[in-house]
PDB file of C-alpha atoms in Angstrom:
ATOM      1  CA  UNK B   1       7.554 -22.011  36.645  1.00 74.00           C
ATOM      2  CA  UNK B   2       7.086 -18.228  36.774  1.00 87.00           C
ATOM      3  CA  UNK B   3       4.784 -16.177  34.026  1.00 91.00           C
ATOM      4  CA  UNK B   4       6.191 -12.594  34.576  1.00 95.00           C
ATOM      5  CA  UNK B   5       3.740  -9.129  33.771  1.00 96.00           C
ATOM      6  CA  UNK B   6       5.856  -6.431  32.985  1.00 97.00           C
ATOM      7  CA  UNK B   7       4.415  -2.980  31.971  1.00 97.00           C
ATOM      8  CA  UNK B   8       4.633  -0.387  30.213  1.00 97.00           C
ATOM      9  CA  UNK B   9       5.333  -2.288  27.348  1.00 96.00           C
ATOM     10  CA  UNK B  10       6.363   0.763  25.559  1.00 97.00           C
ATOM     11  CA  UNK B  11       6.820   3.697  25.974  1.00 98.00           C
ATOM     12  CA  UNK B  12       7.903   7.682  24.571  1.00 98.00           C
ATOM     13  CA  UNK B  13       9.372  10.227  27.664  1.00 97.00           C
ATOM     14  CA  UNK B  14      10.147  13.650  27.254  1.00 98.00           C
ATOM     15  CA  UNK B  15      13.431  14.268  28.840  1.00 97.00           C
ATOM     16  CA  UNK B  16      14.088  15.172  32.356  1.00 98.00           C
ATOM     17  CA  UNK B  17      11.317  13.167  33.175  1.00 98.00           C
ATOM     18  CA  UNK B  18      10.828   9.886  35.141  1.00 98.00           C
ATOM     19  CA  UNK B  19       8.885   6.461  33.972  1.00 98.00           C
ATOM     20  CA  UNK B  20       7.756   3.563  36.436  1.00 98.00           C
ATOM     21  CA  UNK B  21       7.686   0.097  35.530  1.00 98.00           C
ATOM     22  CA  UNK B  22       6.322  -2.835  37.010  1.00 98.00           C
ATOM     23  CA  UNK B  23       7.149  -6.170  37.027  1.00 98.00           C
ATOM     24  CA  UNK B  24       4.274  -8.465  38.582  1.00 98.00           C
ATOM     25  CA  UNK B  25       4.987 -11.883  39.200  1.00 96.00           C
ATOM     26  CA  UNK B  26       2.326 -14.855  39.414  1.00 95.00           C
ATOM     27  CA  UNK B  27       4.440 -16.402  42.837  1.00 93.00           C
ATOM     28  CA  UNK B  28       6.576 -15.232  45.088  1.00 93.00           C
ATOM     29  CA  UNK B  29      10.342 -15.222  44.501  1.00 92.00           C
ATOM     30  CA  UNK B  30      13.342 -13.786  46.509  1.00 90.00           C
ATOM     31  CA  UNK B  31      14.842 -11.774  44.435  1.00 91.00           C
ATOM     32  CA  UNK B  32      13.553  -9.893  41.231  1.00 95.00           C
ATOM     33  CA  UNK B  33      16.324  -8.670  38.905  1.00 96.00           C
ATOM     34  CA  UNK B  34      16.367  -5.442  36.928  1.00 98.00           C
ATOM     35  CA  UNK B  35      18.268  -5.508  33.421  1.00 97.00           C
ATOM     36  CA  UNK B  36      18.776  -3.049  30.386  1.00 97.00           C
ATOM     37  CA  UNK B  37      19.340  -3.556  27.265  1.00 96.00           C
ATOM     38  CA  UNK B  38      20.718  -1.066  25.379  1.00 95.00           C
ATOM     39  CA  UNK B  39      19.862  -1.175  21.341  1.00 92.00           C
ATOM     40  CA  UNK B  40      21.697  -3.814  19.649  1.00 91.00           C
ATOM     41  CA  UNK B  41      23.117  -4.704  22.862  1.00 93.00           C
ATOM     42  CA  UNK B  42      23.106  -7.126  25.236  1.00 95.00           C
ATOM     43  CA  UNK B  43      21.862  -7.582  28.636  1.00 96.00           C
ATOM     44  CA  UNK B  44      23.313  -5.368  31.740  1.00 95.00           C
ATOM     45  CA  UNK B  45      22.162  -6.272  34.964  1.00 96.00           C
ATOM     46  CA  UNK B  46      20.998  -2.894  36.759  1.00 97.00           C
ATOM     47  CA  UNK B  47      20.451  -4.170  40.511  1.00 97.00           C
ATOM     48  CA  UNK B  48      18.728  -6.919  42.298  1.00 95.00           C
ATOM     49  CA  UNK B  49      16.052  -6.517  44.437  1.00 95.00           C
ATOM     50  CA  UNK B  50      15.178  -8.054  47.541  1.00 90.00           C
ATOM     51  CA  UNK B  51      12.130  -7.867  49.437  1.00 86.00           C
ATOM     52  CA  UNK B  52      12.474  -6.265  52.836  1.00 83.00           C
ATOM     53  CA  UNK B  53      16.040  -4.652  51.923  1.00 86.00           C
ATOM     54  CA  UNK B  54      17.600  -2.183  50.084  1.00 90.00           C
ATOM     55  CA  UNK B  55      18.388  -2.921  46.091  1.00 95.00           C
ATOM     56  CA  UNK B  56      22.157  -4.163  45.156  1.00 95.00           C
ATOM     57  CA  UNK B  57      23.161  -2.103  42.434  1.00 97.00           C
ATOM     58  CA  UNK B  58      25.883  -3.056  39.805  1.00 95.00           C
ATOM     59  CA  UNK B  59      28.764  -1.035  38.789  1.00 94.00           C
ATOM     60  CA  UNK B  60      27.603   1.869  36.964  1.00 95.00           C
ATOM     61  CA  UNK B  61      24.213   2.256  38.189  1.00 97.00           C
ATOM     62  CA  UNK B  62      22.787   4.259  41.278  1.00 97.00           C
ATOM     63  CA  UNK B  63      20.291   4.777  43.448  1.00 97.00           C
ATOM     64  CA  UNK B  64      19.035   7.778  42.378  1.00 97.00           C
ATOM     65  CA  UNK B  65      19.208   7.531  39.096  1.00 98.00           C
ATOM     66  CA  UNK B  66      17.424   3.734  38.991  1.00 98.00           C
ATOM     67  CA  UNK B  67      15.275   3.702  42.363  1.00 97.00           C
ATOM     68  CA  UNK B  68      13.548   0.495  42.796  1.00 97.00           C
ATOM     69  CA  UNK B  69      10.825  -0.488  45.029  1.00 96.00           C
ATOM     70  CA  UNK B  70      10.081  -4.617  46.261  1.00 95.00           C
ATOM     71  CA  UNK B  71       7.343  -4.232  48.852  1.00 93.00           C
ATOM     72  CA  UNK B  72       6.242  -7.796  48.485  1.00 94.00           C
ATOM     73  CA  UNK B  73       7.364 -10.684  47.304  1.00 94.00           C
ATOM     74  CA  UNK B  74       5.565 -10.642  44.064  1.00 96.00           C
ATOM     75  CA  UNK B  75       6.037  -7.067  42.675  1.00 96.00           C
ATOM     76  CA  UNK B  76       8.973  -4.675  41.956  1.00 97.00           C
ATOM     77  CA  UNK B  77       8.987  -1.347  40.171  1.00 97.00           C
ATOM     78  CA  UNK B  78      12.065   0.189  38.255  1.00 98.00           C
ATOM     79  CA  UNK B  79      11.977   3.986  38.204  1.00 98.00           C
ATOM     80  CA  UNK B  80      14.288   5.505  35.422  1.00 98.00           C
ATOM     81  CA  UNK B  81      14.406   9.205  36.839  1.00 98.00           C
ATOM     82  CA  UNK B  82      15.793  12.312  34.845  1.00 98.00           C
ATOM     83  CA  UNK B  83      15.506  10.929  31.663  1.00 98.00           C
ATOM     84  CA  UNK B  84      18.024  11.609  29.005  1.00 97.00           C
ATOM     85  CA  UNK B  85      18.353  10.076  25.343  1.00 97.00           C
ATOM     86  CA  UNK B  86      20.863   7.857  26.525  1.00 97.00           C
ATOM     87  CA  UNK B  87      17.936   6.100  28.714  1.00 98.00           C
ATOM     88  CA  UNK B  88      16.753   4.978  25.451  1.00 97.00           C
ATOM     89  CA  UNK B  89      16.935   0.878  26.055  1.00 97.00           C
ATOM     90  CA  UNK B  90      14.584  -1.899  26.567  1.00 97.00           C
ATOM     91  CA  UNK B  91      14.170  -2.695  30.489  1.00 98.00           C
ATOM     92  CA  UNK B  92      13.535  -5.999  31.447  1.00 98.00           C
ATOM     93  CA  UNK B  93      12.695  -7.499  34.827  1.00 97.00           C
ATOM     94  CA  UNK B  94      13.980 -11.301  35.759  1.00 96.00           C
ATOM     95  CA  UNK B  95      13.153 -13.635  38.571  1.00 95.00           C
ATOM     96  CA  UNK B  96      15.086 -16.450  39.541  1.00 89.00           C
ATOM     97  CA  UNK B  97      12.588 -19.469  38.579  1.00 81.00           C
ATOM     98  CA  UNK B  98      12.415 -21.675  35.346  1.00 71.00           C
ATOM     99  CA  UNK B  99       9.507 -22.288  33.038  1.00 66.00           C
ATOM    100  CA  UNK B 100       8.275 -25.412  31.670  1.00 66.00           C
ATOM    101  CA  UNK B 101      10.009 -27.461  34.432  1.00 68.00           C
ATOM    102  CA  UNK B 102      13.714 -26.316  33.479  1.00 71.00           C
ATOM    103  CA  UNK B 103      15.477 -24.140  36.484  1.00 78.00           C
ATOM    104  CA  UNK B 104      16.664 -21.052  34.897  1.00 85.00           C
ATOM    105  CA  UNK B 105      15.611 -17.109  34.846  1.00 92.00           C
ATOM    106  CA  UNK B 106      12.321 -15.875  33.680  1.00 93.00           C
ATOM    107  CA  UNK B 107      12.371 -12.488  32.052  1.00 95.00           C
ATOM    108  CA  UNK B 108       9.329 -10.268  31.497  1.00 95.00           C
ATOM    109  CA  UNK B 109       8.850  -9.240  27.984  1.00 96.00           C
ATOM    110  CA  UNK B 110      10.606  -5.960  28.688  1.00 97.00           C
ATOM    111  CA  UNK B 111       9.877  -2.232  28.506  1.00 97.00           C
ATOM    112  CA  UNK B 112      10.919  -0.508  25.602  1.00 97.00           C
ATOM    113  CA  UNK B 113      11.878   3.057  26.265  1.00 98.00           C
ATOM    114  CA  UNK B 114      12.531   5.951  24.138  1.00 97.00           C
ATOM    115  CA  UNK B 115      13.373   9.308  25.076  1.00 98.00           C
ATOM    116  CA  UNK B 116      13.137  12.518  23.050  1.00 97.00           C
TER     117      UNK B 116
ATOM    118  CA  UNK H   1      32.184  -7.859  35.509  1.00 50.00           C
ATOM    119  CA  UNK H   2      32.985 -11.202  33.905  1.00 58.00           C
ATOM    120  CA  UNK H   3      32.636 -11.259  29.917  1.00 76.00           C
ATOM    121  CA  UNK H   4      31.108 -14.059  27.883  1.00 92.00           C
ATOM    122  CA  UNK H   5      32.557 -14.236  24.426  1.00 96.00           C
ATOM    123  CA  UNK H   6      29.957 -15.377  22.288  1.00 97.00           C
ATOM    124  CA  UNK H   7      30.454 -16.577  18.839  1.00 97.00           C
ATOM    125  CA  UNK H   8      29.207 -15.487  16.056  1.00 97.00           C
ATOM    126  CA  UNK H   9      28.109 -12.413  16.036  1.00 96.00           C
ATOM    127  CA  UNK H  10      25.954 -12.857  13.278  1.00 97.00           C
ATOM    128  CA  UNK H  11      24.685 -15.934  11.107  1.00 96.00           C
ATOM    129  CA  UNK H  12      23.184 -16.022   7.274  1.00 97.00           C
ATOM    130  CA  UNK H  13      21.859 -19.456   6.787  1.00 96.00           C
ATOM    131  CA  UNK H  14      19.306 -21.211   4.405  1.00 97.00           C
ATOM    132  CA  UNK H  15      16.585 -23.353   5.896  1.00 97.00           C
ATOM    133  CA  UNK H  16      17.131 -26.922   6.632  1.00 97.00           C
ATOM    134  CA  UNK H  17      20.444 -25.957   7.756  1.00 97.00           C
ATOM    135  CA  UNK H  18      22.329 -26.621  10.633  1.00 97.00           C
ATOM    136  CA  UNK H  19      23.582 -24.073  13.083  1.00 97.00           C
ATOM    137  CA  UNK H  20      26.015 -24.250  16.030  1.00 98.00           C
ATOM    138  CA  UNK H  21      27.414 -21.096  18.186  1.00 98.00           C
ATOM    139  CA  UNK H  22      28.836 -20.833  21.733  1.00 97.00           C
ATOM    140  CA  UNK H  23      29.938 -19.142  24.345  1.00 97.00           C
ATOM    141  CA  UNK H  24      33.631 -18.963  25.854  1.00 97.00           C
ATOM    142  CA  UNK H  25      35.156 -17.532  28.807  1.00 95.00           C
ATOM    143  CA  UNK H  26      38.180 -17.330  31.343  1.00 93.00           C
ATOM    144  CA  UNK H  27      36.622 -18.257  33.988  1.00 92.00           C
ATOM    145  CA  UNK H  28      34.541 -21.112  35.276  1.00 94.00           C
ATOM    146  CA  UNK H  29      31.194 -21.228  35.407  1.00 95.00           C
ATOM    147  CA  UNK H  30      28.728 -23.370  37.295  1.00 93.00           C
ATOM    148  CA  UNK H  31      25.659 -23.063  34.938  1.00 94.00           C
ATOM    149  CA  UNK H  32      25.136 -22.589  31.517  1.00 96.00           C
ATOM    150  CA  UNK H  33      21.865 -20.992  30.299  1.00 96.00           C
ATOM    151  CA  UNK H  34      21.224 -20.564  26.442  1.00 97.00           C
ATOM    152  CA  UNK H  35      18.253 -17.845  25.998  1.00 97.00           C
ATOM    153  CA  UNK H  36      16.435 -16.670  22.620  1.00 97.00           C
ATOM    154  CA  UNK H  37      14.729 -13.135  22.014  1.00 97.00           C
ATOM    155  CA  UNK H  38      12.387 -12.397  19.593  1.00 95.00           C
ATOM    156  CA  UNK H  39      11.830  -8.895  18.727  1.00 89.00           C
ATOM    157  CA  UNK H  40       9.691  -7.022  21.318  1.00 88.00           C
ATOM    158  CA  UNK H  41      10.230  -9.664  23.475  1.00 93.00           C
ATOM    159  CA  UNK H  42      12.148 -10.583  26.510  1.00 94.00           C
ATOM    160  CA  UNK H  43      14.553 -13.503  26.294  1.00 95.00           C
ATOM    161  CA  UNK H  44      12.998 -16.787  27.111  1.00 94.00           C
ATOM    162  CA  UNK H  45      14.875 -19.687  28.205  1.00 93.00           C
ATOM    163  CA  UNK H  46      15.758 -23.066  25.209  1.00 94.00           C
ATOM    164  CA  UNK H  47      18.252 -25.107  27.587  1.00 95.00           C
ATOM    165  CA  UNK H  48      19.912 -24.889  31.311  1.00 94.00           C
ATOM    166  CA  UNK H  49      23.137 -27.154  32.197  1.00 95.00           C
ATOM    167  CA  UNK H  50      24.258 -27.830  35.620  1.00 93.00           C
ATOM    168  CA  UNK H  51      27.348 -29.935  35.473  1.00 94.00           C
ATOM    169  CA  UNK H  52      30.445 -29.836  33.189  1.00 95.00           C
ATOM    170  CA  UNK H  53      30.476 -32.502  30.197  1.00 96.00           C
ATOM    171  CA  UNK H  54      26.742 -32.706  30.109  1.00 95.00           C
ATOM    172  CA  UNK H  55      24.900 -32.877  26.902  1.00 97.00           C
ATOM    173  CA  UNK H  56      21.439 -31.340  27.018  1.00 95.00           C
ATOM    174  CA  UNK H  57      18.713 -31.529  24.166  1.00 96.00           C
ATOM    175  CA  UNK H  58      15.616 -29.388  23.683  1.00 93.00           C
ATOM    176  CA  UNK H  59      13.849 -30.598  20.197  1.00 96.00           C
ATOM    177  CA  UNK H  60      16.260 -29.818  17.614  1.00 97.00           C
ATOM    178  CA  UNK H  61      18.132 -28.144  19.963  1.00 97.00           C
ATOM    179  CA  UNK H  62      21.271 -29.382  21.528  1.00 98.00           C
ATOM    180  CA  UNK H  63      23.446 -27.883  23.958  1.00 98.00           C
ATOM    181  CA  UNK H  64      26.784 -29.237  25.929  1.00 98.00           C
ATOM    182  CA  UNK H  65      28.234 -27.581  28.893  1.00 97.00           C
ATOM    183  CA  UNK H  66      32.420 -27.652  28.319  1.00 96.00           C
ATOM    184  CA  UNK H  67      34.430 -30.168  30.471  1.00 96.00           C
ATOM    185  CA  UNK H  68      36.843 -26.843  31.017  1.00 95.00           C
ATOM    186  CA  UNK H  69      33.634 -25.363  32.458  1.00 95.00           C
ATOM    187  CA  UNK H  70      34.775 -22.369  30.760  1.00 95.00           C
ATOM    188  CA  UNK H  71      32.575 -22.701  27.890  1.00 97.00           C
ATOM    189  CA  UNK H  72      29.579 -24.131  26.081  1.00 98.00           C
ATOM    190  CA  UNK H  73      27.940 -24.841  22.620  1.00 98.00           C
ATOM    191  CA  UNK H  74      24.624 -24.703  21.134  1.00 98.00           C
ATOM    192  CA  UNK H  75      23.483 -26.252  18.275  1.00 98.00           C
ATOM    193  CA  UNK H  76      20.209 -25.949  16.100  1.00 98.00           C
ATOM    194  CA  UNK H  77      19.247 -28.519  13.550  1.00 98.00           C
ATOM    195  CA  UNK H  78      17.487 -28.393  10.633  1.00 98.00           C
ATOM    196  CA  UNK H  79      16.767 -24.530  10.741  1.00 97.00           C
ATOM    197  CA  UNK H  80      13.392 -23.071  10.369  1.00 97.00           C
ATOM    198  CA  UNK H  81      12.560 -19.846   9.618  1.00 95.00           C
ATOM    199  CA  UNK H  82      10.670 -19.289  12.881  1.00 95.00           C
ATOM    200  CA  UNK H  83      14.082 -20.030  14.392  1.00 97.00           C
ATOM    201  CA  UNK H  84      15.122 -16.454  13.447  1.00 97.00           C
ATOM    202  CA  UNK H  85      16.031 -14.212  15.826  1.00 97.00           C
ATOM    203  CA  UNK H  86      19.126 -13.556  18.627  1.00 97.00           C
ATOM    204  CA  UNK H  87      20.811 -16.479  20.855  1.00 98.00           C
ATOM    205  CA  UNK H  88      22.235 -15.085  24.323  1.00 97.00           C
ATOM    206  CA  UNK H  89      24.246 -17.714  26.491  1.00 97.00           C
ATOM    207  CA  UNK H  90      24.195 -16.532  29.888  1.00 96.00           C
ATOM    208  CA  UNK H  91      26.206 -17.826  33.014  1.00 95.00           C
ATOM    209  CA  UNK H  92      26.675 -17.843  36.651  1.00 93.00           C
ATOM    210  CA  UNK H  93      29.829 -18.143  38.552  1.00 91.00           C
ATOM    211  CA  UNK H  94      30.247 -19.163  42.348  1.00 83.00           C
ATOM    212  CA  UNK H  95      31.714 -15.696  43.119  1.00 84.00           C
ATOM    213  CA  UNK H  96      28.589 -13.756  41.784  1.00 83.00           C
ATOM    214  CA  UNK H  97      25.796 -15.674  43.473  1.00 81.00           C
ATOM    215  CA  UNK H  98      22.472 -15.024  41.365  1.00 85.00           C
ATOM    216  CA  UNK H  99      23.543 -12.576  39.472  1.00 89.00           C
ATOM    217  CA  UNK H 100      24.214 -13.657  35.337  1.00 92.00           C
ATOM    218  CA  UNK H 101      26.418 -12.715  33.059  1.00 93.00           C
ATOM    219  CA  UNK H 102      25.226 -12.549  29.387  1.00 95.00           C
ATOM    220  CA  UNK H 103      27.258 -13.130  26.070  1.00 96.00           C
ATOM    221  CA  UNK H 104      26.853 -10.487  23.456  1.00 96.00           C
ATOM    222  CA  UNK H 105      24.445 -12.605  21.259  1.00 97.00           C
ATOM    223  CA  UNK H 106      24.302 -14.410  18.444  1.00 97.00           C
ATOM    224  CA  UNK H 107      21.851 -12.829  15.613  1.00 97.00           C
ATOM    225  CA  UNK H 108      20.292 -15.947  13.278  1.00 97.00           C
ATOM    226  CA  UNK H 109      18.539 -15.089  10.472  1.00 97.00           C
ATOM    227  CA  UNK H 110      17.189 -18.052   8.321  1.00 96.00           C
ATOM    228  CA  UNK H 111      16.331 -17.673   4.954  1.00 93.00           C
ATOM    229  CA  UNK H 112      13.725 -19.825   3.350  1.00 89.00           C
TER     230      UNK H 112
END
């Protein structure tokens, strides 16, 4: 099983600014997995990250607007850069491992995000 | 990228009822994953099924992964109100690796 540390839990950006979050997890995994979730939404997956490579990105979301870091194989941070209203979502980090002895995705308890 | 349909959107129920959504698709899916969110939280994981016909239970939760493969169900009996909150099936397909797809959600709100 996986216990995932995600923070900022919260947080309130001024716009055109950037926010950092971290995802710290309690064993190593591959691949760490960057979601948001927009208000009354579902989840999106932003990009997966891979230790030792460049992120994957998903349609919709770049590089330099989402830069991620994975320098180890327990830890990945999500910058949202330039911040607009419309970043305004809960981010949530995910890592391929189940809990209680069930295979499955682990999610971090997510970073909610509000820009004004 | 791939849609889950996910059924209903929304459910009103009184407590000590029981409760069944689920998830549908076009396409075929390997693994079924039913999630739950409570506010301020991130989703955590009820029930995970690998092959297609299986019938999986968690507690008062049971789930069944379609013989299609295209879809799944989950049901909750005897609804409490700590059962409150939103449902999210999730999938993978062969063609996307590790990467899941997530229905839109089902919100439950139980009333006592």
């Amino acid at each position: 099983s996986a216990v995932i540390s995600q923070k900022p839990s919260r947080d309130i950006c001024q716009r055109g600014t950037s926010l950092t979050i971290q995802c710290q997890v309690d064993s190593q995994v591959t691949m760490m997995f960057w979601y948001r979730q927009q208000p009354g939404q579902s989840l999106t997956l932003i990009a997966t990250a891979n230790q030792g490579s460049e992120a994957t990105y998903e349609s919709g979301f770049v590089i330099d607007k989402f830069p991620i870091s994975r320098p180890n194989l327990t830890f990945s941070t999500l910058t949202v850069s330039n911040m607009s209203p419309e970043d305004s979502s809960i981010y949530l980090c995910s890592v391929e491992k189940g809990t209680g002895g069930v295979y499955g995705y682990t999610f971090g308890s997510g970073t909610r995000l509000t820009v004004v | 990228g791939q849609q889950l349909n996910q059924s209903p959107q929304s459910m009103f129920i009184q407590e000590g009822e029981d409760v069944s959504m689920n998830c549908t698709s076009s396409s075929i899916f390997n693994t079924w994953l039913w999630y739950k969110q409570d506010p301020g939280e991130g989703p955590v994981l009820l029930i995970a099924l690998y092959k297609a016909g299986e019938l999986t239970s968690n507690g008062r939760l049971t789930a069944q992964f379609g013989i299609t493969r295209k879809d799944s169900f989950l049901n909750i009996s005897a609804s409490i109100p700590s059962d409150v909150g939103i449902y999210f099936c999730a999938g993978l397909q062969e063609t996307s690796g590790s990467r899941l797809t997530f229905g839109e959600g089902t919100q439950l709100t139980v009333n006592p």
